Amino acid sequence: MKKIVIAIDGYSGTGKSSTAKQVAAKLGYTYIDSGAMYRAVTYFFLSNNVDYHNLEEVRKSLSDCQIKFEGSSILLNDKNIDHEIRTMGVNQNVSPVSAISEVRQKLVDQQREMGKRKGVVMDGRDIGTVVFPDAELKVFMTADMDVRAERRRKELVKKGIEENLEAIKENLANRDHIDSSRADSPLKMASDAKEIDTSNLTLNQQIDKIVEMAEGIIHEG
Ligand code: DC
């Protein structure tokens, strides 16, 4: 059967990752969380005291930063960092780190390599516009800020992290702003993407919508 690439982009907290993961499971595809890769580089800089405002330091240190996936886990230099990349410290630094072109180049090359054989669902900010401009299916997810913040708060509670709703909103708004206004690969909807507003949809409805679109393309020839 024909295999395709599914690119899912959108703002922080619109449910991209949970949706993409289950769409991949339903289609028997590989799920790749590109945001986790930017988070891994951010954690690498923070834990090695790399001043990421200094490009020379960034260039030198990036060659010591090896990221890979093992199943759904992310490894930095062979160490599992699934928990470390979800902290507020990483949340607060990941947008400026992902605005650095050297970081993007390294990760985009790796992402393209992972998608070469197709049969992947990748979520992020520039997947449909830059990483896979020829993806057979592109989805752009949006949702109201209040809905996004509440979803993010519940996610954090599940991980045992209590965070004030206003602080979460501020972090999301701040990341939206940096992600959409950076010079290199800003977050924007690809002209051939399908927009899905998830404010009033359940997770299952979001998943079913995308699986249906994908199956239409897979079976059309
Ligand atoms: O999806 P996420 O919230 O885990 O992503 C974390 C950050 O990584 C996000 O604020 C912007 C950046 N990112 C990016 O610039 N490009 C991607 N393809 C994915 C994420």
PDB file of C-alpha atoms and ligand atoms in Angstrom:
ATOM      1  CA  MET A   1       0.000   0.000   0.000  1.00  0.00           C
ATOM      2  CA  LYS A   2       1.099   3.557  -0.733  1.00  0.00           C
ATOM      3  CA  LYS A   3       2.827   5.235   2.234  1.00  0.00           C
ATOM      4  CA  ILE A   4       2.597   8.959   2.851  1.00  0.00           C
ATOM      5  CA  VAL A   5       4.110  11.681   5.024  1.00  0.00           C
ATOM      6  CA  ILE A   6       1.718  13.484   7.368  1.00  0.00           C
ATOM      7  CA  ALA A   7       2.860  16.901   8.611  1.00  0.00           C
ATOM      8  CA  ILE A   8       1.028  18.360  11.611  1.00  0.00           C
ATOM      9  CA  ASP A   9       1.869  21.946  12.580  1.00  0.00           C
ATOM     10  CA  GLY A  10       0.308  24.475  14.901  1.00  0.00           C
ATOM     11  CA  TYR A  11       0.592  26.550  18.052  1.00  0.00           C
ATOM     12  CA  SER A  12       1.763  25.213  21.434  1.00  0.00           C
ATOM     13  CA  GLY A  13      -0.924  23.379  23.361  1.00  0.00           C
ATOM     14  CA  THR A  14      -3.337  22.667  20.493  1.00  0.00           C
ATOM     15  CA  GLY A  15      -3.023  18.913  21.063  1.00  0.00           C
ATOM     16  CA  LYS A  16      -0.665  18.221  18.142  1.00  0.00           C
ATOM     17  CA  SER A  17       1.451  15.611  19.898  1.00  0.00           C
ATOM     18  CA  SER A  18      -1.354  13.527  21.420  1.00  0.00           C
ATOM     19  CA  THR A  19      -3.204  13.632  18.105  1.00  0.00           C
ATOM     20  CA  ALA A  20      -0.187  12.842  15.930  1.00  0.00           C
ATOM     21  CA  LYS A  21       0.877   9.942  18.162  1.00  0.00           C
ATOM     22  CA  GLN A  22      -2.492   8.218  17.869  1.00  0.00           C
ATOM     23  CA  VAL A  23      -2.923   8.953  14.171  1.00  0.00           C
ATOM     24  CA  ALA A  24       0.417   7.187  13.654  1.00  0.00           C
ATOM     25  CA  ALA A  25      -0.668   4.234  15.809  1.00  0.00           C
ATOM     26  CA  LYS A  26      -3.926   3.840  13.853  1.00  0.00           C
ATOM     27  CA  LEU A  27      -2.135   3.873  10.490  1.00  0.00           C
ATOM     28  CA  GLY A  28       0.808   1.731  11.649  1.00  0.00           C
ATOM     29  CA  TYR A  29       3.122   4.707  10.966  1.00  0.00           C
ATOM     30  CA  THR A  30       6.098   6.052  12.945  1.00  0.00           C
ATOM     31  CA  TYR A  31       5.405   9.105  15.080  1.00  0.00           C
ATOM     32  CA  ILE A  32       8.149  11.736  15.331  1.00  0.00           C
ATOM     33  CA  ASP A  33       7.863  14.564  17.855  1.00  0.00           C
ATOM     34  CA  SER A  34      10.099  17.259  16.352  1.00  0.00           C
ATOM     35  CA  GLY A  35       9.431  19.590  19.314  1.00  0.00           C
ATOM     36  CA  ALA A  36      11.062  17.006  21.586  1.00  0.00           C
ATOM     37  CA  MET A  37      14.233  17.375  19.507  1.00  0.00           C
ATOM     38  CA  TYR A  38      14.312  21.181  20.021  1.00  0.00           C
ATOM     39  CA  ARG A  39      13.654  20.551  23.708  1.00  0.00           C
ATOM     40  CA  ALA A  40      16.529  18.053  23.836  1.00  0.00           C
ATOM     41  CA  VAL A  41      18.981  20.597  22.388  1.00  0.00           C
ATOM     42  CA  THR A  42      17.694  23.186  24.877  1.00  0.00           C
ATOM     43  CA  TYR A  43      18.213  20.764  27.766  1.00  0.00           C
ATOM     44  CA  PHE A  44      21.689  19.976  26.426  1.00  0.00           C
ATOM     45  CA  PHE A  45      22.615  23.713  26.420  1.00  0.00           C
ATOM     46  CA  LEU A  46      21.167  24.311  29.890  1.00  0.00           C
ATOM     47  CA  SER A  47      22.765  21.274  31.507  1.00  0.00           C
ATOM     48  CA  ASN A  48      26.178  21.933  29.940  1.00  0.00           C
ATOM     49  CA  ASN A  49      26.146  25.674  30.700  1.00  0.00           C
ATOM     50  CA  VAL A  50      26.374  26.570  27.017  1.00  0.00           C
ATOM     51  CA  ASP A  51      25.600  30.251  26.526  1.00  0.00           C
ATOM     52  CA  TYR A  52      23.298  29.862  23.528  1.00  0.00           C
ATOM     53  CA  HIS A  53      23.470  33.573  22.750  1.00  0.00           C
ATOM     54  CA  ASN A  54      27.083  32.991  21.782  1.00  0.00           C
ATOM     55  CA  LEU A  55      27.087  31.455  18.277  1.00  0.00           C
ATOM     56  CA  GLU A  56      30.670  30.286  18.534  1.00  0.00           C
ATOM     57  CA  GLU A  57      29.814  28.257  21.646  1.00  0.00           C
ATOM     58  CA  VAL A  58      26.682  26.927  19.973  1.00  0.00           C
ATOM     59  CA  ARG A  59      28.612  25.727  16.912  1.00  0.00           C
ATOM     60  CA  LYS A  60      31.329  24.054  18.965  1.00  0.00           C
ATOM     61  CA  SER A  61      28.962  22.294  21.333  1.00  0.00           C
ATOM     62  CA  LEU A  62      26.407  21.060  18.772  1.00  0.00           C
ATOM     63  CA  SER A  63      28.742  18.331  17.521  1.00  0.00           C
ATOM     64  CA  ASP A  64      28.648  16.816  21.053  1.00  0.00           C
ATOM     65  CA  CYS A  65      24.863  16.719  21.058  1.00  0.00           C
ATOM     66  CA  GLN A  66      23.531  13.458  19.608  1.00  0.00           C
ATOM     67  CA  ILE A  67      19.782  13.040  19.700  1.00  0.00           C
ATOM     68  CA  LYS A  68      17.866   9.920  18.794  1.00  0.00           C
ATOM     69  CA  PHE A  69      14.560   8.216  19.444  1.00  0.00           C
ATOM     70  CA  GLU A  70      14.204   4.759  20.928  1.00  0.00           C
ATOM     71  CA  GLY A  71      10.558   3.798  20.529  1.00  0.00           C
ATOM     72  CA  SER A  72       8.714   6.825  21.889  1.00  0.00           C
ATOM     73  CA  SER A  73      11.595   7.857  24.159  1.00  0.00           C
ATOM     74  CA  ILE A  74      14.141  10.526  23.373  1.00  0.00           C
ATOM     75  CA  LEU A  75      17.823   9.960  24.107  1.00  0.00           C
ATOM     76  CA  LEU A  76      20.528  12.591  24.430  1.00  0.00           C
ATOM     77  CA  ASN A  77      23.947  11.007  24.021  1.00  0.00           C
ATOM     78  CA  ASP A  78      22.305   7.652  24.826  1.00  0.00           C
ATOM     79  CA  LYS A  79      20.656   8.871  28.042  1.00  0.00           C
ATOM     80  CA  ASN A  80      16.859   8.944  28.339  1.00  0.00           C
ATOM     81  CA  ILE A  81      15.673  12.544  28.909  1.00  0.00           C
ATOM     82  CA  ASP A  82      11.883  12.135  28.534  1.00  0.00           C
ATOM     83  CA  HIS A  83      11.236  13.879  31.863  1.00  0.00           C
ATOM     84  CA  GLU A  84      14.005  16.468  31.716  1.00  0.00           C
ATOM     85  CA  ILE A  85      12.681  18.029  28.474  1.00  0.00           C
ATOM     86  CA  ARG A  86       9.235  18.803  29.969  1.00  0.00           C
ATOM     87  CA  THR A  87      10.328  21.118  32.781  1.00  0.00           C
ATOM     88  CA  MET A  88       9.474  24.838  32.993  1.00  0.00           C
ATOM     89  CA  GLY A  89      13.200  25.637  32.562  1.00  0.00           C
ATOM     90  CA  VAL A  90      13.158  23.998  29.128  1.00  0.00           C
ATOM     91  CA  ASN A  91       9.726  25.539  28.325  1.00  0.00           C
ATOM     92  CA  GLN A  92      11.146  28.985  28.971  1.00  0.00           C
ATOM     93  CA  ASN A  93      14.263  28.570  26.828  1.00  0.00           C
ATOM     94  CA  VAL A  94      13.120  26.354  23.956  1.00  0.00           C
ATOM     95  CA  SER A  95      11.692  29.103  21.723  1.00  0.00           C
ATOM     96  CA  PRO A  96      14.859  31.248  21.673  1.00  0.00           C
ATOM     97  CA  VAL A  97      16.965  28.101  21.157  1.00  0.00           C
ATOM     98  CA  SER A  98      14.777  26.973  18.256  1.00  0.00           C
ATOM     99  CA  ALA A  99      15.230  30.370  16.596  1.00  0.00           C
ATOM    100  CA  ILE A 100      18.969  29.630  16.108  1.00  0.00           C
ATOM    101  CA  SER A 101      19.604  28.649  12.452  1.00  0.00           C
ATOM    102  CA  GLU A 102      22.511  26.297  13.293  1.00  0.00           C
ATOM    103  CA  VAL A 103      20.219  24.338  15.615  1.00  0.00           C
ATOM    104  CA  ARG A 104      17.445  24.194  13.012  1.00  0.00           C
ATOM    105  CA  GLN A 105      19.767  23.051  10.236  1.00  0.00           C
ATOM    106  CA  LYS A 106      21.053  20.143  12.302  1.00  0.00           C
ATOM    107  CA  LEU A 107      17.585  18.996  13.360  1.00  0.00           C
ATOM    108  CA  VAL A 108      15.890  19.517   9.981  1.00  0.00           C
ATOM    109  CA  ASP A 109      18.560  17.332   8.283  1.00  0.00           C
ATOM    110  CA  GLN A 110      17.925  14.606  10.841  1.00  0.00           C
ATOM    111  CA  GLN A 111      14.127  14.926  10.463  1.00  0.00           C
ATOM    112  CA  ARG A 112      14.301  14.625   6.664  1.00  0.00           C
ATOM    113  CA  GLU A 113      16.440  11.509   7.026  1.00  0.00           C
ATOM    114  CA  MET A 114      13.838   9.979   9.367  1.00  0.00           C
ATOM    115  CA  GLY A 115      11.027  10.705   6.896  1.00  0.00           C
ATOM    116  CA  LYS A 116      12.852   9.429   3.821  1.00  0.00           C
ATOM    117  CA  ARG A 117      11.046   6.108   3.676  1.00  0.00           C
ATOM    118  CA  LYS A 118       7.640   7.744   4.353  1.00  0.00           C
ATOM    119  CA  GLY A 119       5.044   6.169   6.654  1.00  0.00           C
ATOM    120  CA  VAL A 120       5.661   8.915   9.245  1.00  0.00           C
ATOM    121  CA  VAL A 121       3.563  11.410  11.146  1.00  0.00           C
ATOM    122  CA  MET A 122       5.675  14.350  12.300  1.00  0.00           C
ATOM    123  CA  ASP A 123       4.412  17.256  14.362  1.00  0.00           C
ATOM    124  CA  GLY A 124       6.030  20.647  14.895  1.00  0.00           C
ATOM    125  CA  ARG A 125       6.019  24.212  13.611  1.00  0.00           C
ATOM    126  CA  ASP A 126       7.679  24.049  10.179  1.00  0.00           C
ATOM    127  CA  ILE A 127       7.013  20.479   9.071  1.00  0.00           C
ATOM    128  CA  GLY A 128       4.628  21.332   6.216  1.00  0.00           C
ATOM    129  CA  THR A 129       6.462  24.506   5.213  1.00  0.00           C
ATOM    130  CA  VAL A 130      10.170  23.583   5.483  1.00  0.00           C
ATOM    131  CA  VAL A 131      10.924  19.994   6.533  1.00  0.00           C
ATOM    132  CA  PHE A 132       8.497  18.228   4.174  1.00  0.00           C
ATOM    133  CA  PRO A 133       7.091  20.798   1.719  1.00  0.00           C
ATOM    134  CA  ASP A 134       5.935  17.843  -0.434  1.00  0.00           C
ATOM    135  CA  ALA A 135       4.101  16.012   2.356  1.00  0.00           C
ATOM    136  CA  GLU A 136       0.975  14.347   0.976  1.00  0.00           C
ATOM    137  CA  LEU A 137      -1.112  15.532   3.945  1.00  0.00           C
ATOM    138  CA  LYS A 138      -0.567  18.760   5.894  1.00  0.00           C
ATOM    139  CA  VAL A 139      -2.665  19.720   8.880  1.00  0.00           C
ATOM    140  CA  PHE A 140      -2.535  23.008  10.802  1.00  0.00           C
ATOM    141  CA  MET A 141      -4.068  22.848  14.284  1.00  0.00           C
ATOM    142  CA  THR A 142      -5.441  25.843  16.175  1.00  0.00           C
ATOM    143  CA  ALA A 143      -7.465  26.322  19.406  1.00  0.00           C
ATOM    144  CA  ASP A 144      -8.572  29.177  21.695  1.00  0.00           C
ATOM    145  CA  MET A 145      -5.955  30.312  24.223  1.00  0.00           C
ATOM    146  CA  ASP A 146      -8.154  29.442  27.239  1.00  0.00           C
ATOM    147  CA  VAL A 147      -8.668  25.906  25.958  1.00  0.00           C
ATOM    148  CA  ARG A 148      -4.966  25.490  25.220  1.00  0.00           C
ATOM    149  CA  ALA A 149      -3.887  26.730  28.647  1.00  0.00           C
ATOM    150  CA  GLU A 150      -6.341  24.472  30.465  1.00  0.00           C
ATOM    151  CA  ARG A 151      -5.183  21.448  28.456  1.00  0.00           C
ATOM    152  CA  ARG A 152      -1.561  22.251  29.259  1.00  0.00           C
ATOM    153  CA  ARG A 153      -2.397  22.686  32.966  1.00  0.00           C
ATOM    154  CA  LYS A 154      -4.062  19.254  33.099  1.00  0.00           C
ATOM    155  CA  GLU A 155      -1.089  17.685  31.323  1.00  0.00           C
ATOM    156  CA  LEU A 156       1.272  19.178  33.934  1.00  0.00           C
ATOM    157  CA  VAL A 157      -0.961  18.050  36.822  1.00  0.00           C
ATOM    158  CA  LYS A 158      -0.758  14.490  35.482  1.00  0.00           C
ATOM    159  CA  LYS A 159       3.009  14.801  35.754  1.00  0.00           C
ATOM    160  CA  GLY A 160       2.694  16.054  39.338  1.00  0.00           C
ATOM    161  CA  ILE A 161       3.516  19.668  38.383  1.00  0.00           C
ATOM    162  CA  GLU A 162       1.197  22.405  39.751  1.00  0.00           C
ATOM    163  CA  GLU A 163       1.385  25.550  37.631  1.00  0.00           C
ATOM    164  CA  ASN A 164      -0.752  28.674  37.799  1.00  0.00           C
ATOM    165  CA  LEU A 165      -3.062  29.124  34.780  1.00  0.00           C
ATOM    166  CA  GLU A 166      -1.945  32.722  34.163  1.00  0.00           C
ATOM    167  CA  ALA A 167       1.728  31.654  34.084  1.00  0.00           C
ATOM    168  CA  ILE A 168       0.874  28.917  31.575  1.00  0.00           C
ATOM    169  CA  LYS A 169      -1.005  31.395  29.353  1.00  0.00           C
ATOM    170  CA  GLU A 170       1.890  33.802  29.509  1.00  0.00           C
ATOM    171  CA  ASN A 171       4.351  31.073  28.515  1.00  0.00           C
ATOM    172  CA  LEU A 172       2.131  29.912  25.609  1.00  0.00           C
ATOM    173  CA  ALA A 173       1.578  33.478  24.340  1.00  0.00           C
ATOM    174  CA  ASN A 174       5.252  34.227  24.599  1.00  0.00           C
ATOM    175  CA  ARG A 175       6.175  31.068  22.663  1.00  0.00           C
ATOM    176  CA  ASP A 176       3.533  31.799  19.989  1.00  0.00           C
ATOM    177  CA  HIS A 177       5.066  35.210  19.539  1.00  0.00           C
ATOM    178  CA  ILE A 178       8.692  34.020  19.279  1.00  0.00           C
ATOM    179  CA  ASP A 179       7.793  30.991  17.112  1.00  0.00           C
ATOM    180  CA  SER A 180       5.757  33.080  14.640  1.00  0.00           C
ATOM    181  CA  SER A 181       8.063  36.055  14.395  1.00  0.00           C
ATOM    182  CA  ARG A 182      11.507  34.424  14.136  1.00  0.00           C
ATOM    183  CA  ALA A 183      13.420  34.968  10.899  1.00  0.00           C
ATOM    184  CA  ASP A 184      14.246  31.304  10.224  1.00  0.00           C
ATOM    185  CA  SER A 185      11.252  29.032   9.461  1.00  0.00           C
ATOM    186  CA  PRO A 186       8.570  30.945  11.381  1.00  0.00           C
ATOM    187  CA  LEU A 187       5.437  29.109  12.414  1.00  0.00           C
ATOM    188  CA  LYS A 188       2.846  29.636   9.690  1.00  0.00           C
ATOM    189  CA  MET A 189       0.239  27.613   7.917  1.00  0.00           C
ATOM    190  CA  ALA A 190       1.360  26.092   4.601  1.00  0.00           C
ATOM    191  CA  SER A 191      -0.849  27.304   1.763  1.00  0.00           C
ATOM    192  CA  ASP A 192      -1.926  23.711   1.028  1.00  0.00           C
ATOM    193  CA  ALA A 193      -2.569  22.720   4.679  1.00  0.00           C
ATOM    194  CA  LYS A 194      -5.992  21.856   6.094  1.00  0.00           C
ATOM    195  CA  GLU A 195      -6.808  23.901   9.198  1.00  0.00           C
ATOM    196  CA  ILE A 196      -8.470  22.153  12.145  1.00  0.00           C
ATOM    197  CA  ASP A 197      -9.754  24.257  15.062  1.00  0.00           C
ATOM    198  CA  THR A 198      -9.714  21.859  18.025  1.00  0.00           C
ATOM    199  CA  SER A 199     -11.364  24.188  20.601  1.00  0.00           C
ATOM    200  CA  ASN A 200     -14.604  22.199  20.518  1.00  0.00           C
ATOM    201  CA  LEU A 201     -13.316  18.804  19.451  1.00  0.00           C
ATOM    202  CA  THR A 202     -12.431  15.833  21.632  1.00  0.00           C
ATOM    203  CA  LEU A 203      -9.099  14.121  21.132  1.00  0.00           C
ATOM    204  CA  ASN A 204     -10.841  11.193  19.423  1.00  0.00           C
ATOM    205  CA  GLN A 205     -12.650  13.513  17.016  1.00  0.00           C
ATOM    206  CA  GLN A 206      -9.359  15.187  16.067  1.00  0.00           C
ATOM    207  CA  ILE A 207      -7.702  11.831  15.495  1.00  0.00           C
ATOM    208  CA  ASP A 208     -10.577  10.447  13.423  1.00  0.00           C
ATOM    209  CA  LYS A 209     -10.682  13.540  11.197  1.00  0.00           C
ATOM    210  CA  ILE A 210      -7.002  13.231  10.291  1.00  0.00           C
ATOM    211  CA  VAL A 211      -7.075   9.441   9.868  1.00  0.00           C
ATOM    212  CA  GLU A 212     -10.023   9.848   7.506  1.00  0.00           C
ATOM    213  CA  MET A 213      -8.140  12.457   5.439  1.00  0.00           C
ATOM    214  CA  ALA A 214      -5.043  10.232   5.357  1.00  0.00           C
ATOM    215  CA  GLU A 215      -6.994   7.152   4.281  1.00  0.00           C
ATOM    216  CA  GLY A 216      -8.581   9.156   1.482  1.00  0.00           C
ATOM    217  CA  ILE A 217      -5.120   9.986   0.134  1.00  0.00           C
ATOM    218  CA  ILE A 218      -3.625   6.526   0.719  1.00  0.00           C
ATOM    219  CA  HIS A 219      -6.438   4.776  -1.142  1.00  0.00           C
ATOM    220  CA  GLU A 220      -6.762   7.240  -3.974  1.00  0.00           C
ATOM    221  CA  GLY A 221      -3.807   5.681  -5.797  1.00  0.00           C
TER     222      GLY A 221
HETATM  223  O1   DC B   1       5.825  21.114  20.275  1.00  0.00           O
HETATM  224  P1   DC B   1       6.578  21.643  21.499  1.00  0.00           P
HETATM  225  O2   DC B   1       5.787  22.580  22.339  1.00  0.00           O
HETATM  226  O3   DC B   1       7.188  20.532  22.294  1.00  0.00           O
HETATM  227  O4   DC B   1       7.790  22.479  20.867  1.00  0.00           O
HETATM  228  C1   DC B   1       8.714  23.149  21.673  1.00  0.00           C
HETATM  229  C2   DC B   1       9.321  24.328  20.941  1.00  0.00           C
HETATM  230  O5   DC B   1      10.153  23.863  19.876  1.00  0.00           O
HETATM  231  C3   DC B   1       8.357  25.316  20.322  1.00  0.00           C
HETATM  232  O6   DC B   1       8.112  26.419  21.187  1.00  0.00           O
HETATM  233  C4   DC B   1       9.038  25.774  19.063  1.00  0.00           C
HETATM  234  C5   DC B   1      10.057  24.730  18.751  1.00  0.00           C
HETATM  235  N1   DC B   1       9.788  23.929  17.566  1.00  0.00           N
HETATM  236  C6   DC B   1      10.199  24.436  16.352  1.00  0.00           C
HETATM  237  O7   DC B   1      10.707  25.552  16.293  1.00  0.00           O
HETATM  238  N2   DC B   1      10.045  23.702  15.232  1.00  0.00           N
HETATM  239  C7   DC B   1       9.484  22.489  15.268  1.00  0.00           C
HETATM  240  N3   DC B   1       9.364  21.777  14.146  1.00  0.00           N
HETATM  241  C8   DC B   1       9.035  21.963  16.506  1.00  0.00           C
HETATM  242  C9   DC B   1       9.186  22.718  17.636  1.00  0.00           C
END
